mmCIF file of C-alpha atoms in Angstrom:
data_model
loop_
_atom_site.group_PDB
_atom_site.id
_atom_site.type_symbol
_atom_site.label_atom_id
_atom_site.label_comp_id
_atom_site.label_asym_id
_atom_site.label_seq_id
_atom_site.Cartn_x
_atom_site.Cartn_y
_atom_site.Cartn_z
ATOM 1 C CA MET A 46 67.081 106.923 80.566
ATOM 2 C CA GLN A 47 70.068 109.118 81.350
ATOM 3 C CA ASP A 48 73.645 108.131 80.488
ATOM 4 C CA GLU A 49 75.029 109.292 83.828
ATOM 5 C CA PRO A 50 75.449 106.730 86.624
ATOM 6 C CA ARG A 51 72.536 106.125 88.940
ATOM 7 C CA TYR A 52 72.855 104.280 92.203
ATOM 8 C CA LEU A 53 70.459 102.107 94.157
ATOM 9 C CA LEU A 54 70.695 100.687 97.623
ATOM 10 C CA ILE A 55 69.648 97.044 97.286
ATOM 11 C CA ASP A 56 69.423 94.280 99.859
ATOM 12 C CA THR A 57 71.970 91.655 98.802
ATOM 13 C CA ARG A 58 69.463 88.859 99.414
ATOM 14 C CA VAL A 59 67.664 89.735 96.172
ATOM 15 C CA LEU A 60 70.780 90.061 93.997
ATOM 16 C CA PRO A 61 72.208 87.308 91.820
ATOM 17 C CA ASP A 62 75.039 85.519 93.616
ATOM 18 C CA VAL A 63 77.640 86.684 91.076
ATOM 19 C CA PHE A 64 77.482 90.254 92.394
ATOM 20 C CA LEU A 65 78.332 89.183 95.937
ATOM 21 C CA ARG A 66 81.135 87.009 94.668
ATOM 22 C CA VAL A 67 82.588 89.900 92.654
ATOM 23 C CA ALA A 68 82.552 92.011 95.820
ATOM 24 C CA GLN A 69 84.337 89.200 97.685
ATOM 25 C CA ALA A 70 86.926 88.906 94.911
ATOM 26 C CA LYS A 71 87.577 92.663 95.015
ATOM 27 C CA ARG A 72 88.056 92.457 98.783
ATOM 28 C CA LEU A 73 90.576 89.610 98.335
ATOM 29 C CA LEU A 74 92.498 91.628 95.761
ATOM 30 C CA ALA A 75 92.506 94.798 97.869
ATOM 31 C CA SER A 76 93.772 92.965 100.956
ATOM 32 C CA LYS A 77 96.440 91.136 98.884
ATOM 33 C CA GLU A 78 95.116 87.758 100.006
ATOM 34 C CA VAL A 79 95.387 86.674 96.365
ATOM 35 C CA LYS A 80 98.014 87.624 93.783
ATOM 36 C CA ASN A 81 95.808 88.465 90.813
ATOM 37 C CA ALA A 82 92.320 88.529 89.330
ATOM 38 C CA THR A 83 92.546 84.924 88.180
ATOM 39 C CA GLU A 84 93.205 83.718 91.728
ATOM 40 C CA ALA A 85 90.491 85.984 93.125
ATOM 41 C CA ALA A 86 87.893 84.712 90.670
ATOM 42 C CA LYS A 87 88.843 81.108 91.354
ATOM 43 C CA ALA A 88 88.753 81.633 95.130
ATOM 44 C CA VAL A 89 85.160 82.896 95.072
ATOM 45 C CA GLY A 90 83.914 80.557 92.354
ATOM 46 C CA ILE A 91 83.275 82.882 89.403
ATOM 47 C CA SER A 92 84.818 83.277 85.996
ATOM 48 C CA ARG A 93 87.504 85.852 85.428
ATOM 49 C CA SER A 94 85.333 87.423 82.728
ATOM 50 C CA ALA A 95 82.499 87.929 85.257
ATOM 51 C CA LEU A 96 84.937 89.630 87.614
ATOM 52 C CA TYR A 97 86.153 91.976 84.880
ATOM 53 C CA LYS A 98 82.622 92.622 83.638
ATOM 54 C CA TYR A 99 81.297 93.818 87.010
ATOM 55 C CA LYS A 100 84.307 94.886 89.125
ATOM 56 C CA ASP A 101 84.114 98.576 88.208
ATOM 57 C CA PHE A 102 80.403 98.754 89.024
ATOM 58 C CA ILE A 103 80.121 96.955 92.364
ATOM 59 C CA PHE A 104 81.062 98.715 95.592
ATOM 60 C CA THR A 105 80.449 97.577 99.132
ATOM 61 C CA ARG A 106 79.309 99.679 102.032
ATOM 62 C CA THR A 107 79.634 98.403 105.588
ATOM 63 C CA ASP A 108 78.214 99.653 108.854
ATOM 64 C CA GLU A 109 81.694 101.045 109.561
ATOM 65 C CA ASP A 110 81.397 103.251 106.471
ATOM 66 C CA SER A 111 78.283 104.884 107.844
ATOM 67 C CA GLY A 112 80.149 106.671 110.627
ATOM 68 C CA ARG A 113 80.423 110.426 110.736
ATOM 69 C CA ALA A 114 83.586 111.859 109.143
ATOM 70 C CA LEU A 115 85.091 115.001 110.667
ATOM 71 C CA THR A 116 88.199 116.969 109.772
ATOM 72 C CA PHE A 117 90.142 118.585 112.592
ATOM 73 C CA VAL A 118 92.677 121.323 111.872
ATOM 74 C CA VAL A 119 95.269 121.661 114.609
ATOM 75 C CA SER A 120 98.301 123.915 115.025
ATOM 76 C CA LEU A 121 101.102 122.051 116.789
ATOM 77 C CA LYS A 122 104.348 123.233 118.299
ATOM 78 C CA ASP A 123 107.374 121.701 116.601
ATOM 79 C CA ASN A 124 108.248 119.406 119.523
ATOM 80 C CA PRO A 125 108.900 115.647 119.493
ATOM 81 C CA GLY A 126 105.868 113.497 120.333
ATOM 82 C CA VAL A 127 103.184 116.172 119.905
ATOM 83 C CA LEU A 128 101.657 114.553 116.806
ATOM 84 C CA GLN A 129 101.695 111.156 118.542
ATOM 85 C CA GLU A 130 99.780 112.592 121.501
ATOM 86 C CA LEU A 131 97.276 114.190 119.125
ATOM 87 C CA LEU A 132 96.648 110.878 117.377
ATOM 88 C CA SER A 133 96.308 109.064 120.705
ATOM 89 C CA VAL A 134 93.293 111.269 121.522
ATOM 90 C CA PHE A 135 91.544 109.988 118.404
ATOM 91 C CA PHE A 136 92.435 106.421 119.351
ATOM 92 C CA ARG A 137 91.019 106.847 122.854
ATOM 93 C CA VAL A 138 87.678 108.182 121.576
ATOM 94 C CA GLY A 139 87.322 105.287 119.116
ATOM 95 C CA ALA A 140 87.890 107.292 115.940
ATOM 96 C CA ASN A 141 89.324 105.741 112.791
ATOM 97 C CA VAL A 142 91.931 108.046 111.231
ATOM 98 C CA LEU A 143 91.253 108.330 107.501
ATOM 99 C CA SER A 144 93.934 110.867 106.572
ATOM 100 C CA ILE A 145 96.666 113.000 108.100
ATOM 101 C CA ASN A 146 98.201 115.997 106.404
ATOM 102 C CA GLN A 147 101.016 117.874 108.134
ATOM 103 C CA ASN A 148 102.689 121.005 106.813
ATOM 104 C CA ILE A 149 106.311 121.932 107.437
ATOM 105 C CA PRO A 150 106.599 124.046 110.599
ATOM 106 C CA VAL A 151 106.730 127.804 110.151
ATOM 107 C CA ASP A 152 107.885 129.807 113.175
ATOM 108 C CA SER A 153 108.026 126.488 115.080
ATOM 109 C CA VAL A 154 104.321 125.735 114.507
ATOM 110 C CA ALA A 155 102.991 123.110 112.061
ATOM 111 C CA LEU A 156 99.451 122.987 110.721
ATOM 112 C CA VAL A 157 97.989 119.468 110.752
ATOM 113 C CA SER A 158 94.648 118.300 109.383
ATOM 114 C CA VAL A 159 93.295 114.954 110.535
ATOM 115 C CA THR A 160 90.156 113.431 109.054
ATOM 116 C CA VAL A 161 88.542 110.771 111.213
ATOM 117 C CA ARG A 162 85.448 108.590 111.108
ATOM 118 C CA MET A 163 83.621 108.546 114.396
ATOM 119 C CA LYS A 164 81.992 105.268 115.372
ATOM 120 C CA GLU A 165 80.390 106.691 118.445
ATOM 121 C CA ASP A 166 78.652 110.007 118.515
ATOM 122 C CA LEU A 167 81.053 111.800 120.843
ATOM 123 C CA PRO A 168 80.388 115.538 120.591
ATOM 124 C CA ARG A 169 83.028 117.379 118.581
ATOM 125 C CA GLU A 170 83.297 119.945 121.384
ATOM 126 C CA GLU A 171 84.503 117.199 123.743
ATOM 127 C CA ILE A 172 87.146 116.053 121.240
ATOM 128 C CA LEU A 173 88.253 119.651 120.727
ATOM 129 C CA ARG A 174 88.510 120.114 124.498
ATOM 130 C CA ARG A 175 90.753 117.048 124.735
ATOM 131 C CA LEU A 176 92.916 118.194 121.826
ATOM 132 C CA ARG A 177 93.297 121.722 123.185
ATOM 133 C CA ALA A 178 94.367 120.321 126.579
ATOM 134 C CA LEU A 179 97.382 118.579 125.059
ATOM 135 C CA PRO A 180 100.801 120.118 125.641
ATOM 136 C CA GLY A 181 102.042 121.476 122.332
ATOM 137 C CA VAL A 182 98.629 122.194 120.811
ATOM 138 C CA VAL A 183 98.387 125.876 119.901
ATOM 139 C CA GLU A 184 94.898 125.814 118.378
ATOM 140 C CA ALA A 185 92.318 123.213 117.314
ATOM 141 C CA THR A 186 89.177 123.612 115.169
ATOM 142 C CA VAL A 187 86.799 121.446 113.141
ATOM 143 C CA LEU A 188 86.133 122.075 109.465
#
């Protein structure tokens, strides 16, 4: 067998309970609902050693993760509120913004890249049309 990682998609109903509890403990730690690994392990009913043994090998995937990720590159005029209007388009179409990267304006135009996860399958052309219609948007494309 190879030494490199291999991944399987397994229904959680056939896994030992400890794996689900490790995933729950990781979620508690990530959301800061507990202060440390000891509290997380105690909260989900596993030993701290089980948490440390498996935590780097167990990852969860939700239905939300299965959405389509798109990166939009938009040139914006250096005017107040333009970025806010841009982001409101993504909100209105039900997109989850994963990252925003804005460069310093050059010649009063800033390049912004926004990566979003689309829950609904709205055509990218429709989103581009909405972005291009905004006051202050010079150009909009999808990577």
